XYZ file of C-alpha atoms in Angstrom:
300
model
C 2.764 57.844 98.770
C -0.627 59.647 99.476
C -2.766 61.365 96.885
C -1.538 65.118 98.400
C 2.329 64.073 98.083
C 1.700 63.424 94.754
C -0.153 66.519 93.779
C 2.485 68.481 95.497
C 5.214 66.625 93.651
C 3.914 67.416 90.198
C 3.333 70.999 91.470
C 6.940 71.312 92.119
C 7.907 69.605 89.026
C 6.438 72.114 86.836
C 8.022 75.136 87.669
C 11.204 73.102 86.975
C 10.384 72.124 83.516
C 9.209 75.352 82.745
C 12.700 76.599 83.831
C 14.666 74.375 81.943
C 12.505 75.132 78.944
C 13.673 78.952 79.391
C 16.786 77.564 79.948
C 17.166 75.605 76.909
C 15.443 79.044 74.863
C 18.491 81.360 76.046
C 21.092 78.963 75.228
C 19.568 78.442 71.926
C 19.659 82.309 71.534
C 23.550 82.633 73.238
C 24.704 80.049 70.890
C 23.105 80.994 67.840
C 24.389 84.425 68.442
C 28.108 82.960 68.782
C 27.756 81.289 65.824
C 26.719 83.990 63.632
C 29.420 86.290 65.143
C 32.263 83.176 64.379
C 31.187 83.162 60.969
C 31.618 87.005 60.469
C 34.749 86.634 62.117
C 36.264 83.689 60.216
C 35.152 85.272 57.045
C 37.388 88.764 57.869
C 40.101 86.909 59.911
C 42.711 87.760 57.729
C 42.258 90.991 58.129
C 41.158 91.043 62.149
C 45.235 89.237 61.927
C 46.408 92.529 60.131
C 44.646 95.035 62.185
C 46.190 92.923 65.369
C 49.428 92.984 63.897
C 49.101 96.900 64.069
C 50.838 97.230 67.375
C 54.025 95.457 66.211
C 54.398 97.801 63.114
C 54.110 100.410 65.793
C 56.587 99.017 67.920
C 59.288 98.344 64.657
C 58.816 102.200 63.762
C 59.338 103.474 68.004
C 62.528 101.288 67.276
C 63.700 103.437 64.454
C 63.550 100.008 62.055
C 61.890 99.844 58.556
C 58.177 99.450 58.709
C 58.017 97.570 55.334
C 60.070 94.482 56.594
C 57.719 93.509 59.539
C 56.860 89.756 58.881
C 55.418 87.069 60.656
C 55.873 83.432 59.619
C 54.111 79.813 59.960
C 56.157 76.811 60.509
C 53.651 74.330 59.681
C 51.125 73.860 56.885
C 47.949 74.319 59.221
C 49.159 77.009 61.806
C 47.993 79.954 59.856
C 44.599 78.220 59.293
C 44.068 76.972 62.879
C 45.384 80.633 63.974
C 42.164 82.002 61.738
C 40.003 79.866 63.799
C 41.318 81.022 67.083
C 40.413 84.796 65.573
C 37.278 83.941 64.863
C 36.570 82.431 67.948
C 37.935 85.186 70.033
C 35.766 87.967 67.733
C 32.806 85.530 67.758
C 32.774 85.980 71.582
C 33.577 89.600 72.041
C 30.960 90.408 69.270
C 28.169 87.636 70.560
C 28.437 89.257 74.245
C 25.612 91.403 74.329
C 23.362 88.905 73.290
C 24.847 86.421 75.863
C 24.714 89.180 78.546
C 21.083 89.833 77.623
C 19.980 86.155 77.397
C 21.502 85.553 80.994
C 19.933 88.375 82.106
C 16.470 87.570 80.754
C 16.882 84.099 82.502
C 17.598 85.603 86.094
C 15.618 88.763 85.765
C 11.949 87.156 86.504
C 13.613 86.009 89.803
C 14.649 89.204 90.989
C 12.880 92.205 92.721
C 12.281 95.550 90.490
C 15.557 97.433 93.097
C 17.605 94.335 92.458
C 17.151 94.618 88.606
C 17.618 98.089 88.598
C 21.077 97.858 91.083
C 22.086 94.911 88.156
C 21.972 96.585 85.379
C 24.209 99.397 85.513
C 26.743 96.660 86.346
C 25.865 94.724 82.901
C 26.719 97.708 80.986
C 29.949 98.648 82.908
C 31.374 95.423 82.737
C 31.787 94.830 78.817
C 32.390 98.621 78.788
C 35.353 97.918 81.341
C 36.805 95.157 79.289
C 37.291 97.639 76.017
C 39.003 99.917 77.771
C 41.581 97.389 79.457
C 41.341 96.242 75.786
C 42.425 99.190 74.284
C 45.340 100.065 76.525
C 46.944 96.764 75.134
C 46.281 97.245 71.824
C 47.455 101.203 71.736
C 49.822 101.073 74.203
C 50.896 98.265 76.401
C 51.722 95.935 73.130
C 53.512 97.839 71.758
C 55.890 98.694 74.451
C 55.958 95.095 74.767
C 57.291 94.401 71.287
C 59.196 97.509 71.608
C 61.433 95.622 74.410
C 61.503 92.602 72.338
C 62.873 94.209 69.037
C 65.350 95.876 71.061
C 67.437 92.363 71.465
C 67.947 92.031 68.165
C 71.619 92.446 66.865
C 72.793 92.713 63.478
C 75.530 90.498 61.975
C 79.190 92.194 62.179
C 82.397 91.017 62.983
C 82.806 88.587 66.145
C 78.390 88.753 65.976
C 75.528 86.764 64.242
C 72.660 87.981 62.726
C 69.711 87.997 65.164
C 66.435 88.868 64.266
C 62.472 88.783 65.644
C 60.745 86.898 63.268
C 57.615 86.048 65.327
C 55.065 82.778 64.578
C 51.254 83.877 63.704
C 50.520 81.434 66.054
C 52.615 82.614 69.058
C 52.158 86.596 68.545
C 48.293 85.938 68.407
C 48.766 84.071 71.577
C 50.308 86.723 73.170
C 47.801 89.425 72.078
C 44.824 87.879 73.438
C 46.400 86.891 76.739
C 47.422 90.420 77.526
C 43.504 91.764 76.215
C 41.773 89.157 78.310
C 44.198 89.819 81.233
C 43.488 93.244 81.280
C 40.290 93.085 80.644
C 39.707 90.233 83.597
C 41.328 93.071 85.702
C 39.455 96.127 84.934
C 36.574 94.119 86.297
C 37.697 94.861 89.687
C 35.423 97.385 90.626
C 32.695 96.389 89.019
C 33.062 92.875 91.506
C 34.360 95.187 94.521
C 31.221 96.981 93.986
C 28.999 94.020 94.147
C 30.457 92.638 97.058
C 30.344 95.958 99.044
C 26.828 96.112 97.784
C 26.426 92.757 99.254
C 27.634 93.164 102.499
C 31.033 91.212 102.260
C 33.562 93.571 101.341
C 33.646 97.217 103.053
C 36.344 100.368 101.946
C 38.225 100.179 105.252
C 38.609 96.190 104.994
C 39.759 96.986 101.444
C 42.100 99.609 102.533
C 43.795 97.731 105.505
C 44.966 94.862 102.800
C 46.230 97.234 100.292
C 49.760 95.848 100.997
C 48.657 92.030 100.312
C 46.837 93.222 97.246
C 50.072 94.788 95.753
C 51.625 91.742 96.198
C 49.201 89.645 94.858
C 49.073 91.979 91.902
C 52.292 90.832 90.850
C 52.096 87.722 91.275
C 48.876 87.806 89.396
C 51.019 89.664 86.472
C 54.045 87.390 86.709
C 50.994 84.280 86.273
C 49.236 86.097 82.982
C 52.016 87.925 80.977
C 55.072 86.851 79.776
C 57.952 86.213 81.788
C 59.748 90.050 81.097
C 59.542 92.870 83.656
C 58.017 95.079 81.318
C 54.704 93.062 81.007
C 54.565 91.955 84.432
C 54.954 95.761 85.751
C 52.434 97.100 83.120
C 49.955 94.894 84.282
C 50.590 94.919 87.931
C 50.494 99.031 87.927
C 46.899 99.450 86.409
C 45.786 96.110 88.963
C 46.946 98.763 91.917
C 45.128 101.452 90.282
C 42.131 99.958 89.793
C 42.324 98.869 93.339
C 42.635 102.130 94.541
C 39.390 102.631 92.507
C 37.547 99.999 94.086
C 38.255 101.233 97.524
C 36.413 104.490 96.469
C 33.506 102.994 94.849
C 32.945 100.673 98.184
C 33.230 103.723 100.177
C 30.220 105.546 97.928
C 28.175 102.334 98.694
C 28.404 102.538 101.950
C 27.935 106.491 101.608
C 24.462 105.726 99.711
C 23.560 102.680 102.241
C 23.909 104.752 105.471
C 21.992 107.791 103.812
C 19.073 105.424 102.874
C 19.119 104.031 106.358
C 19.211 107.321 107.953
C 16.041 108.129 105.833
C 14.132 104.969 106.878
C 15.033 106.141 110.493
C 13.791 109.584 109.882
C 10.151 108.060 108.551
C 10.231 105.516 111.927
C 10.603 108.371 113.932
C 8.024 110.873 112.644
C 4.851 110.964 115.003
C 1.478 110.259 113.500
C -1.014 112.593 113.135
C -3.698 113.043 116.248
C -6.977 112.294 115.422
C -9.369 115.539 114.230
C -13.108 115.795 114.955
C -15.626 114.922 112.269
C -16.454 117.945 110.121
C -19.319 119.840 110.563
C -19.368 118.760 114.534
C -19.156 121.188 117.567
C -17.557 120.828 121.134
C -21.391 121.361 122.212
C -23.246 119.272 120.219
C -20.409 116.509 121.948
C -21.745 117.812 125.176
C -25.624 117.592 124.566
C -24.549 113.654 123.356
C -22.972 113.262 126.896
C -25.963 114.408 128.790
C -28.326 112.761 126.914
C -26.336 109.396 127.400
C -26.415 110.134 131.277
C -29.802 110.634 131.046
C -30.722 107.519 129.603
C -28.911 106.068 132.031
C -31.061 104.249 134.792
């Protein structure tokens, strides 16, 4: 190996080491932020769980039952403890998301052009906002509707009937509501993903419009996989997905219109003729003629 090859290897390994050091630093900040948020949520885990139980209480009120009789159970000694750990993990991840997203952006921002950074920042803001919008929809409307649907299956004991009451386990209830929150939060990222694909030229509004029927089928299949096996949950997730798909078509059209306007402006700038050179200030046509005669006279 020549000395020049060794110099090239050392020069190429130096940026790699710098990137690894930067990556370690960003990971430490992200993990530290998550750990602090985890401890905070674990300290308030019971209060957070009581907050998550409110949709169940609303469903009980909608069903005309006494909300003071709302009860959840756990059948294993360690079940509620691990449920609190899950609450702390979910809550810590949500609370630490701004820190994690900021560290990811700081790591990749040096490799982006200024216009790319400006285009990336709106999506970094819109993504958590859309996730919170989907989670709010689940908490305020969808989860009470699902629990009301399940409560409607209860029956009171009577002649020829047994008493059947809904007593959810704390782990199963937490799993249900968190699954729905994350499912809706991910589905609400559809406009962000579609807009990014449109900016990259990988998706067009016409192509999305042509594939609308396949998207509708895919929405119901996805809803059947992500939600409990009841029609209320599946339809409740599929309909917002279809609506978000239509919004994605509109955002893709806006991106195409913006790109077309930018290309038209570039073409107009290219077609603009260059200004004709002007004679130097203070000069005149007679002076130019005298110079030509002198030059002609000096010729042999």
